[in-house]
mmCIF file of C-alpha atoms and ligand atoms in Angstrom:
data_model
loop_
_atom_site.group_PDB
_atom_site.id
_atom_site.type_symbol
_atom_site.label_atom_id
_atom_site.label_comp_id
_atom_site.label_asym_id
_atom_site.label_seq_id
_atom_site.Cartn_x
_atom_site.Cartn_y
_atom_site.Cartn_z
ATOM 1 C CA MET A 1 88.236 117.898 118.764
ATOM 2 C CA ARG A 2 88.779 114.773 116.782
ATOM 3 C CA GLN A 3 88.312 111.571 118.699
ATOM 4 C CA LYS A 4 90.867 108.763 118.741
ATOM 5 C CA PRO A 5 90.320 106.412 115.825
ATOM 6 C CA PRO A 6 88.527 103.161 116.617
ATOM 7 C CA GLU A 7 90.126 99.738 116.848
ATOM 8 C CA PRO A 8 90.961 98.348 113.438
ATOM 9 C CA LEU A 9 89.023 95.524 111.765
ATOM 10 C CA GLY A 10 86.687 94.250 114.432
ATOM 11 C CA SER A 11 85.782 90.576 114.349
ATOM 12 C CA GLU A 12 82.185 89.518 114.129
ATOM 13 C CA ILE A 13 82.562 88.833 117.812
ATOM 14 C CA THR A 14 83.551 92.437 118.402
ATOM 15 C CA SER A 15 82.766 93.313 121.972
ATOM 16 C CA GLU A 16 79.717 95.472 122.539
ATOM 17 C CA SER A 17 81.757 98.261 124.088
ATOM 18 C CA LEU A 18 84.020 98.390 121.076
ATOM 19 C CA TYR A 19 80.971 98.448 118.849
ATOM 20 C CA LEU A 20 79.537 101.339 120.812
ATOM 21 C CA ARG A 21 82.790 103.241 120.729
ATOM 22 C CA ARG A 22 82.811 102.855 116.964
ATOM 23 C CA ARG A 23 79.281 104.258 116.743
ATOM 24 C CA GLU A 24 80.312 107.072 119.046
ATOM 25 C CA PHE A 25 83.296 107.906 116.882
ATOM 26 C CA ILE A 26 81.181 108.059 113.790
ATOM 27 C CA LYS A 27 78.586 110.282 115.416
ATOM 28 C CA SER A 28 81.026 112.619 117.104
ATOM 29 C CA ALA A 29 83.191 113.051 114.046
ATOM 30 C CA ALA A 30 80.085 113.572 111.886
ATOM 31 C CA PHE A 31 81.710 110.948 109.743
ATOM 32 C CA PHE A 32 79.212 111.365 106.977
ATOM 33 C CA THR A 33 76.857 114.287 107.058
ATOM 34 C CA GLY A 34 73.393 113.537 105.789
ATOM 35 C CA THR A 35 73.764 109.787 106.200
ATOM 36 C CA ALA A 36 70.198 109.282 107.392
ATOM 37 C CA ALA A 37 68.755 110.785 104.225
ATOM 38 C CA ALA A 38 71.157 108.821 102.077
ATOM 39 C CA VAL A 39 70.153 105.566 103.763
ATOM 40 C CA GLY A 40 66.509 106.116 102.878
ATOM 41 C CA ALA A 41 67.287 106.919 99.261
ATOM 42 C CA GLY A 42 69.726 104.026 98.998
ATOM 43 C CA LEU A 43 67.225 101.492 100.257
ATOM 44 C CA GLN A 44 64.625 102.666 97.820
ATOM 45 C CA LEU A 45 67.069 102.317 94.966
ATOM 46 C CA LEU A 46 67.986 98.846 96.115
ATOM 47 C CA SER A 47 64.422 97.634 96.242
ATOM 48 C CA ASN A 48 63.890 98.717 92.625
ATOM 49 C CA ARG A 49 66.960 96.875 91.509
ATOM 50 C CA PRO A 50 66.518 93.811 89.332
ATOM 51 C CA THR A 51 68.201 90.783 90.867
ATOM 52 C CA GLY A 52 71.701 90.405 89.562
ATOM 53 C CA GLY A 53 72.513 94.068 89.946
ATOM 54 C CA ASP A 54 72.064 97.351 88.164
ATOM 55 C CA GLY A 55 75.466 97.894 86.627
ATOM 56 C CA PRO A 56 76.123 97.793 82.906
ATOM 57 C CA SER A 57 76.757 94.237 81.780
ATOM 58 C CA LEU A 58 80.264 93.359 80.673
ATOM 59 C CA LEU A 59 79.100 90.070 79.220
ATOM 60 C CA ALA A 60 76.588 91.142 76.632
ATOM 61 C CA THR A 61 77.711 94.177 74.674
ATOM 62 C CA PRO A 62 75.137 94.378 71.832
ATOM 63 C CA GLY A 63 76.563 93.401 68.456
ATOM 64 C CA GLU A 64 79.691 91.966 69.955
ATOM 65 C CA ALA A 65 80.384 88.385 70.951
ATOM 66 C CA PRO A 66 81.302 88.330 74.634
ATOM 67 C CA LYS A 67 84.995 87.610 75.049
ATOM 68 C CA VAL A 68 84.733 85.853 78.355
ATOM 69 C CA VAL A 69 86.746 82.773 79.213
ATOM 70 C CA ARG A 70 85.478 80.533 81.996
ATOM 71 C CA PRO A 71 88.338 78.383 83.220
ATOM 72 C CA ARG A 72 87.427 75.388 85.381
ATOM 73 C CA GLY A 73 89.303 73.476 88.061
ATOM 74 C CA PRO A 74 90.483 75.676 90.931
ATOM 75 C CA TYR A 75 89.222 78.780 89.075
ATOM 76 C CA ASP A 76 85.666 77.620 89.611
ATOM 77 C CA THR A 77 83.730 76.043 92.458
ATOM 78 C CA ASP A 78 80.532 74.054 92.971
ATOM 79 C CA GLU A 79 79.851 76.073 96.104
ATOM 80 C CA ARG A 80 76.890 78.369 95.827
ATOM 81 C CA ALA A 81 77.680 81.973 95.015
ATOM 82 C CA THR A 82 76.757 84.549 97.618
ATOM 83 C CA SER A 83 73.777 86.652 96.542
ATOM 84 C CA TYR A 84 74.590 89.828 94.617
ATOM 85 C CA GLU A 85 72.622 91.735 97.227
ATOM 86 C CA ASP A 86 74.818 90.470 100.075
ATOM 87 C CA ALA A 87 78.085 90.876 98.155
ATOM 88 C CA THR A 88 77.287 94.515 97.374
ATOM 89 C CA THR A 89 75.781 95.646 100.687
ATOM 90 C CA TYR A 90 78.037 93.887 103.219
ATOM 91 C CA ASN A 91 81.453 95.379 102.523
ATOM 92 C CA ASN A 92 84.736 96.440 104.030
ATOM 93 C CA PHE A 93 85.920 99.670 102.405
ATOM 94 C CA TYR A 94 87.010 102.011 105.182
ATOM 95 C CA GLU A 95 87.367 104.925 102.753
ATOM 96 C CA PHE A 96 83.539 105.016 102.867
ATOM 97 C CA GLY A 97 82.853 104.172 106.507
ATOM 98 C CA LEU A 98 83.534 101.499 109.079
ATOM 99 C CA ASP A 99 80.206 99.677 109.170
ATOM 100 C CA LYS A 100 79.442 96.975 106.623
ATOM 101 C CA GLY A 101 76.494 98.833 105.085
ATOM 102 C CA GLU A 102 78.237 102.189 104.701
ATOM 103 C CA PRO A 103 80.254 101.581 101.501
ATOM 104 C CA ALA A 104 77.053 100.781 99.587
ATOM 105 C CA GLU A 105 75.459 103.968 100.906
ATOM 106 C CA ASN A 106 78.429 106.260 100.433
ATOM 107 C CA ALA A 107 80.561 105.045 97.513
ATOM 108 C CA HIS A 108 78.517 106.915 94.897
ATOM 109 C CA THR A 109 81.018 109.793 95.297
ATOM 110 C CA LEU A 110 83.753 107.650 93.719
ATOM 111 C CA LYS A 111 84.233 108.342 89.995
ATOM 112 C CA PRO A 112 85.641 105.176 88.403
ATOM 113 C CA ARG A 113 85.964 106.781 84.938
ATOM 114 C CA PRO A 114 88.090 108.347 83.650
ATOM 115 C CA TRP A 115 90.743 106.500 85.649
ATOM 116 C CA THR A 116 94.486 106.276 85.226
ATOM 117 C CA VAL A 117 96.692 103.462 86.488
ATOM 118 C CA VAL A 118 100.446 103.948 86.885
ATOM 119 C CA ILE A 119 102.699 100.893 86.636
ATOM 120 C CA ASP A 120 106.275 101.691 87.585
ATOM 121 C CA GLY A 121 109.305 100.796 89.672
ATOM 122 C CA GLU A 122 111.485 97.841 88.705
ATOM 123 C CA VAL A 123 110.088 97.351 85.187
ATOM 124 C CA ASN A 124 111.550 97.876 81.718
ATOM 125 C CA LYS A 125 108.317 99.375 80.400
ATOM 126 C CA PRO A 126 106.737 101.735 82.927
ATOM 127 C CA GLN A 127 103.232 102.813 81.960
ATOM 128 C CA ARG A 128 100.685 105.443 82.740
ATOM 129 C CA VAL A 129 97.575 103.979 81.214
ATOM 130 C CA ASP A 130 93.904 104.774 80.937
ATOM 131 C CA MET A 131 91.721 102.139 82.608
ATOM 132 C CA ASP A 132 89.756 101.316 79.438
ATOM 133 C CA THR A 133 92.978 100.817 77.493
ATOM 134 C CA LEU A 134 94.404 98.598 80.213
ATOM 135 C CA GLN A 135 91.254 96.473 80.246
ATOM 136 C CA SER A 136 91.312 96.126 76.447
ATOM 137 C CA TRP A 137 94.694 94.367 76.629
ATOM 138 C CA PHE A 138 93.198 91.201 78.111
ATOM 139 C CA PRO A 139 90.250 88.899 77.493
ATOM 140 C CA LEU A 140 87.981 88.774 80.522
ATOM 141 C CA GLU A 141 87.799 85.617 82.572
ATOM 142 C CA GLU A 142 85.046 84.663 84.955
ATOM 143 C CA ARG A 143 86.423 83.083 88.103
ATOM 144 C CA VAL A 144 84.347 81.936 91.024
ATOM 145 C CA TYR A 145 86.442 82.231 94.192
ATOM 146 C CA ARG A 146 85.887 81.860 97.894
ATOM 147 C CA MET A 147 86.712 85.044 99.813
ATOM 148 C CA ARG A 148 87.603 84.724 103.494
ATOM 149 C CA CYS A 149 87.801 87.917 105.549
ATOM 150 C CA VAL A 150 90.191 87.964 108.507
ATOM 151 C CA GLU A 151 87.087 88.760 110.609
ATOM 152 C CA ALA A 152 85.924 85.137 110.067
ATOM 153 C CA TRP A 153 83.120 85.604 107.555
ATOM 154 C CA SER A 154 83.275 84.421 103.959
ATOM 155 C CA MET A 155 81.556 84.662 100.586
ATOM 156 C CA VAL A 156 81.718 83.005 97.158
ATOM 157 C CA ILE A 157 82.032 85.607 94.395
ATOM 158 C CA PRO A 158 81.995 85.266 90.589
ATOM 159 C CA TRP A 159 84.639 87.798 89.534
ATOM 160 C CA LEU A 160 85.389 89.116 86.060
ATOM 161 C CA GLY A 161 88.973 90.027 85.415
ATOM 162 C CA PHE A 162 92.362 89.005 84.118
ATOM 163 C CA PRO A 163 95.402 87.419 85.742
ATOM 164 C CA LEU A 164 97.835 89.937 87.240
ATOM 165 C CA ALA A 165 100.648 87.836 85.699
ATOM 166 C CA GLY A 166 99.675 88.973 82.188
ATOM 167 C CA LEU A 167 99.862 92.624 83.180
ATOM 168 C CA LEU A 168 103.222 92.161 84.910
ATOM 169 C CA ARG A 169 104.746 90.291 81.961
ATOM 170 C CA ARG A 170 103.661 93.116 79.685
ATOM 171 C CA VAL A 171 105.679 95.681 81.640
ATOM 172 C CA GLU A 172 108.703 93.342 81.976
ATOM 173 C CA PRO A 173 109.874 93.200 85.598
ATOM 174 C CA THR A 174 113.644 93.742 85.925
ATOM 175 C CA SER A 175 115.849 91.205 87.700
ATOM 176 C CA LYS A 176 115.674 93.413 90.806
ATOM 177 C CA ALA A 177 111.891 93.119 91.131
ATOM 178 C CA LYS A 178 110.980 90.978 94.140
ATOM 179 C CA TYR A 179 107.635 92.443 95.286
ATOM 180 C CA VAL A 180 104.585 94.192 93.885
ATOM 181 C CA ALA A 181 103.137 97.185 95.761
ATOM 182 C CA PHE A 182 99.559 98.410 95.173
ATOM 183 C CA THR A 183 98.035 101.773 96.068
ATOM 184 C CA THR A 184 94.381 102.843 96.343
ATOM 185 C CA LEU A 185 93.242 106.272 95.154
ATOM 186 C CA LYS A 186 93.792 109.060 97.664
ATOM 187 C CA ASP A 187 91.133 111.732 97.255
ATOM 188 C CA PRO A 188 89.098 112.735 100.318
ATOM 189 C CA GLU A 189 86.510 114.393 98.063
ATOM 190 C CA GLN A 190 85.767 111.072 96.370
ATOM 191 C CA MET A 191 86.554 108.982 99.453
ATOM 192 C CA PRO A 192 85.209 110.948 102.426
ATOM 193 C CA GLY A 193 86.481 108.447 105.004
ATOM 194 C CA GLN A 194 89.979 109.670 104.154
ATOM 195 C CA LYS A 195 89.157 112.890 106.008
ATOM 196 C CA TYR A 196 89.558 110.887 109.224
ATOM 197 C CA PRO A 197 92.736 109.210 110.483
ATOM 198 C CA VAL A 198 91.189 105.759 110.809
ATOM 199 C CA LEU A 199 94.040 104.251 108.768
ATOM 200 C CA ASP A 200 97.119 105.707 107.071
ATOM 201 C CA TRP A 201 95.773 106.841 103.699
ATOM 202 C CA PRO A 202 96.050 105.828 100.971
ATOM 203 C CA TYR A 203 95.413 102.126 101.602
ATOM 204 C CA VAL A 204 98.410 100.135 100.377
ATOM 205 C CA GLU A 205 99.006 96.416 99.896
ATOM 206 C CA GLY A 206 101.698 94.138 98.551
ATOM 207 C CA LEU A 207 102.586 90.682 97.317
ATOM 208 C CA ARG A 208 105.808 88.805 96.799
ATOM 209 C CA LEU A 209 106.488 88.633 93.040
ATOM 210 C CA ASP A 210 105.901 84.860 92.872
ATOM 211 C CA GLU A 211 102.516 85.331 94.600
ATOM 212 C CA ALA A 212 101.639 88.106 92.173
ATOM 213 C CA LEU A 213 102.558 85.902 89.196
ATOM 214 C CA HIS A 214 100.513 82.931 90.473
ATOM 215 C CA PRO A 215 97.737 82.049 88.016
ATOM 216 C CA LEU A 216 95.072 82.338 90.757
ATOM 217 C CA THR A 217 95.916 86.018 91.380
ATOM 218 C CA LEU A 218 93.336 88.142 89.612
ATOM 219 C CA MET A 219 92.812 91.807 88.768
ATOM 220 C CA ALA A 220 89.026 92.171 88.913
ATOM 221 C CA VAL A 221 87.056 94.729 86.900
ATOM 222 C CA GLY A 222 83.648 93.150 87.390
ATOM 223 C CA MET A 223 81.560 90.653 89.328
ATOM 224 C CA TYR A 224 78.325 88.747 88.674
ATOM 225 C CA GLY A 225 78.699 89.530 84.963
ATOM 226 C CA ARG A 226 78.665 93.265 85.570
ATOM 227 C CA VAL A 227 80.971 96.194 86.041
ATOM 228 C CA LEU A 228 82.422 96.260 89.552
ATOM 229 C CA PRO A 229 80.196 98.321 91.874
ATOM 230 C CA ASN A 230 82.032 101.211 93.533
ATOM 231 C CA GLN A 231 81.710 99.638 96.982
ATOM 232 C CA ASN A 232 83.479 96.510 95.725
ATOM 233 C CA GLY A 233 86.509 98.460 94.507
ATOM 234 C CA ALA A 234 85.754 99.923 91.074
ATOM 235 C CA PRO A 235 87.300 100.183 88.610
ATOM 236 C CA LEU A 236 90.162 97.800 89.439
ATOM 237 C CA ARG A 237 90.794 95.634 92.497
ATOM 238 C CA LEU A 238 93.065 92.803 93.477
ATOM 239 C CA VAL A 239 91.751 89.316 94.317
ATOM 240 C CA VAL A 240 94.078 86.792 96.001
ATOM 241 C CA PRO A 241 91.757 83.959 97.019
ATOM 242 C CA TRP A 242 94.106 82.081 99.370
ATOM 243 C CA LYS A 243 94.758 85.169 101.496
ATOM 244 C CA TYR A 244 92.584 87.103 103.935
ATOM 245 C CA GLY A 245 90.310 89.609 102.238
ATOM 246 C CA PHE A 246 92.270 92.673 103.336
ATOM 247 C CA LYS A 247 94.990 91.784 100.797
ATOM 248 C CA GLY A 248 92.380 92.435 98.074
ATOM 249 C CA ILE A 249 93.049 96.154 97.720
ATOM 250 C CA LYS A 250 90.333 98.178 95.994
ATOM 251 C CA SER A 251 90.226 101.089 93.528
ATOM 252 C CA ILE A 252 93.886 100.754 92.520
ATOM 253 C CA VAL A 253 95.743 103.703 90.953
ATOM 254 C CA ARG A 254 99.308 102.436 91.163
ATOM 255 C CA ILE A 255 101.173 99.147 90.814
ATOM 256 C CA SER A 256 104.903 99.352 91.589
ATOM 257 C CA LEU A 257 107.478 96.616 91.329
ATOM 258 C CA THR A 258 109.971 96.866 94.191
ATOM 259 C CA GLU A 259 113.145 95.303 95.482
ATOM 260 C CA LYS A 260 112.112 95.482 99.128
ATOM 261 C CA GLN A 261 108.958 94.261 100.849
ATOM 262 C CA PRO A 262 106.482 97.154 100.687
ATOM 263 C CA PRO A 263 104.479 98.394 103.695
ATOM 264 C CA THR A 264 100.875 97.192 103.917
ATOM 265 C CA THR A 265 98.067 99.125 105.583
ATOM 266 C CA TRP A 266 96.784 96.664 108.187
ATOM 267 C CA ASN A 267 100.256 95.478 109.103
ATOM 268 C CA ARG A 268 101.295 99.087 109.650
ATOM 269 C CA SER A 269 98.185 99.750 111.704
ATOM 270 C CA ASN A 270 98.590 96.696 113.953
ATOM 271 C CA PRO A 271 101.592 94.452 113.181
ATOM 272 C CA ARG A 272 100.767 92.094 116.031
ATOM 273 C CA GLU A 273 97.396 91.241 114.494
ATOM 274 C CA TYR A 274 97.935 91.520 110.722
ATOM 275 C CA GLY A 275 100.959 90.127 108.914
ATOM 276 C CA PHE A 276 102.318 90.764 105.429
ATOM 277 C CA PHE A 277 101.510 87.268 104.158
ATOM 278 C CA ALA A 278 97.984 86.928 105.594
ATOM 279 C CA ASN A 279 97.507 83.445 104.143
ATOM 280 C CA VAL A 280 94.237 81.935 105.346
ATOM 281 C CA ASN A 281 95.292 79.558 108.120
ATOM 282 C CA PRO A 282 92.806 77.859 110.477
ATOM 283 C CA GLU A 283 95.676 76.883 112.794
ATOM 284 C CA VAL A 284 96.934 80.366 113.526
ATOM 285 C CA ALA A 285 94.432 82.303 115.617
ATOM 286 C CA HIS A 286 94.082 86.040 115.389
ATOM 287 C CA PRO A 287 95.092 87.436 118.814
ATOM 288 C CA ARG A 288 91.418 88.301 119.476
ATOM 289 C CA TRP A 289 89.575 85.364 117.868
ATOM 290 C CA SER A 290 89.973 81.869 116.404
ATOM 291 C CA GLN A 291 90.423 81.400 112.666
ATOM 292 C CA ALA A 292 89.377 77.722 112.789
ATOM 293 C CA SER A 293 85.890 78.322 111.390
ATOM 294 C CA GLU A 294 83.939 80.945 109.487
ATOM 295 C CA ARG A 295 80.427 82.185 108.813
ATOM 296 C CA ARG A 296 79.528 81.957 105.134
ATOM 297 C CA ILE A 297 77.287 84.952 104.472
ATOM 298 C CA GLY A 298 73.807 83.616 103.717
ATOM 299 C CA GLU A 299 74.276 80.399 105.708
ATOM 300 C CA LEU A 300 73.328 79.678 109.288
ATOM 301 C CA ARG A 301 75.926 77.169 110.411
ATOM 302 C CA ARG A 302 79.594 77.987 110.663
ATOM 303 C CA ARG A 303 81.890 75.947 108.472
ATOM 304 C CA PRO A 304 85.495 74.918 109.049
ATOM 305 C CA THR A 305 88.104 77.213 107.516
ATOM 306 C CA LEU A 306 90.419 75.434 105.072
ATOM 307 C CA PRO A 307 94.210 75.904 104.870
ATOM 308 C CA PHE A 308 94.943 78.531 102.208
ATOM 309 C CA ASN A 309 91.160 78.931 101.946
ATOM 310 C CA GLY A 310 90.934 75.629 100.055
ATOM 311 C CA TYR A 311 93.666 76.505 97.526
ATOM 312 C CA ALA A 312 96.506 74.601 99.256
ATOM 313 C CA GLU A 313 97.051 72.284 96.302
ATOM 314 C CA GLN A 314 97.726 75.286 94.085
ATOM 315 C CA VAL A 315 99.742 77.532 96.410
ATOM 316 C CA ALA A 316 101.287 75.608 99.338
ATOM 317 C CA ASP A 317 104.526 75.199 97.362
ATOM 318 C CA LEU A 318 105.063 78.954 97.374
ATOM 319 C CA TYR A 319 105.713 78.711 101.120
ATOM 320 C CA LYS A 320 107.759 75.513 101.312
ATOM 321 C CA GLY A 321 110.154 75.633 104.239
ATOM 322 C CA MET A 322 108.619 78.811 105.659
ATOM 323 C CA ASP A 323 107.382 79.061 109.229
ATOM 324 C CA LEU A 324 103.736 79.973 108.657
ATOM 325 C CA ARG A 325 103.218 80.895 112.310
ATOM 326 C CA GLY A 326 105.981 83.479 112.329
ATOM 327 C CA ASN A 327 105.082 84.620 108.817
ATOM 328 C CA PHE A 328 101.348 84.985 109.461
HETATM 329 N N1 LIG B 401 91.187 100.338 99.663
HETATM 330 C C1 LIG B 401 90.645 99.390 100.429
HETATM 331 N N2 LIG B 401 90.663 98.116 100.007
HETATM 332 C C2 LIG B 401 90.120 97.132 100.776
HETATM 333 C C3 LIG B 401 89.554 97.431 102.053
HETATM 334 C C4 LIG B 401 89.532 98.803 102.463
HETATM 335 O O1 LIG B 401 89.040 99.163 103.541
HETATM 336 N N3 LIG B 401 90.076 99.743 101.616
HETATM 337 N N4 LIG B 401 89.040 96.412 102.833
HETATM 338 C C5 LIG B 401 89.590 95.066 102.588
HETATM 339 C C6 LIG B 401 88.893 94.003 103.326
HETATM 340 S S1 LIG B 401 89.206 93.903 104.992
HETATM 341 C C7 LIG B 401 88.106 93.061 102.712
HETATM 342 S S2 LIG B 401 87.455 91.749 103.548
HETATM 343 C C8 LIG B 401 87.758 93.211 101.274
HETATM 344 C C9 LIG B 401 86.248 93.254 101.151
HETATM 345 O O2 LIG B 401 85.852 93.222 99.813
HETATM 346 P P1 LIG B 401 84.286 93.298 99.456
HETATM 347 O O3 LIG B 401 83.712 94.468 100.172
HETATM 348 O O4 LIG B 401 84.249 93.442 97.973
HETATM 349 O O5 LIG B 401 83.676 92.005 99.930
HETATM 350 O O6 LIG B 401 88.293 94.379 100.682
HETATM 351 C C10 LIG B 401 89.615 94.721 101.096
HETATM 352 N N5 LIG B 401 90.123 95.841 100.317
HETATM 353 MO MO1 LIG B 402 88.568 91.723 105.604
#
C-alpha cells in the first residue's frame, strides 16, 4: 500500500513530527532502493572533487576564446557566492527525493544530452530544437544572483545563461500571448521520484509575459563556470531572482506561450500556501512561517529578507497598482 504523500515544501522550522513522517514515507515507499550504498559512493566522489566542481568548463574551451559576457549592476552582486559544495549538495528537486541531500545522490540517472526543447503555443515560429543548437544561438552571460527559497533559506549563485527575452523574441510571440508556461521532463526512469505521487508530475511553472521578458529573467545552462549539475536542473533551468526559488523550474523540455494563466505545481498542490506570483515579500508571511528573515547558507546569523529579494528597483514597476497580499 502506498502511503499518503508528505506535506509539501517544509520550512526549515518543519515540525519534528512532520520530519519523521517524511522519513517514514521514504522508508515505507522504498523511495530509492539502494540509497545507502549510493550515499557512500557519492561521498567518496565528492571528497575527490577539486573545489569549483567536476563538470566540464563552459568558460575555457581549448582553442576558443570564451564568449562570456559579465554584465554589472543588478546582474552582479558584491555579496559572497555560496560555496559550490553547498549549492550542489543542498537542493530542492523532488523528482530525486524530498531531502536536501537526495538530488545530489540520485540525479545521476538524468541524461541531459541529447535533449530536445519544444517551444510552442502562441508564437509565429514554433520550434523543436536540440539543446546544443538552442544554446549556440546566444552568447553566455555570467550573472551572480541571490536565490531565496520560500522555505526561508538563501544562496548567492553565479549562473551562466542567456536572457529568456532573447529566446522569446526569436520565436515571435503572437498578440494573444500573455503568459509563458514551462514544463520539466516527465520520465520516471530518469527521475525516479516521479514514481510517487508527491506532486502532480511533470513539474510545471509559469510567468506573465512581461515577467518573462524582463532582462533579469535568465535561462541557465551552467553555474560556477561549469555545465549545470544534474541536481541543479541540467541542461536548462529558469532563474527569476526576485521570486521564490520554486519558480525556477529545472530540466525544462517545453516552453509554451499561452493566452491564459497556466497552472503551476506548488499552487496546484497547496493554493493557500503558494501563489502564482511568488514574489519575495518579507511582509507577507507564509501561513506556517514568517518570511521577514532568511538563513543564508554558509552564514550563522539570519539576515532580513528584502522586498523582491533586493531587486525592487528593477521589477517593482511590473506590479504597480496590484495588491501584493492577495496576489502572493
Ligand atoms: N522540476 C523541479 N524544479 C524545481 C524544484 C523541483 O522540485 N522540481 N524545486 C524548486 C525549488 S523549491 C527551489 S528552492 C529551487 C532549488 O534550486 P537549487 O537546488 O538549484 O538550489 O529549484 C526549484 N525548481
Ligand atoms: Mo524552494
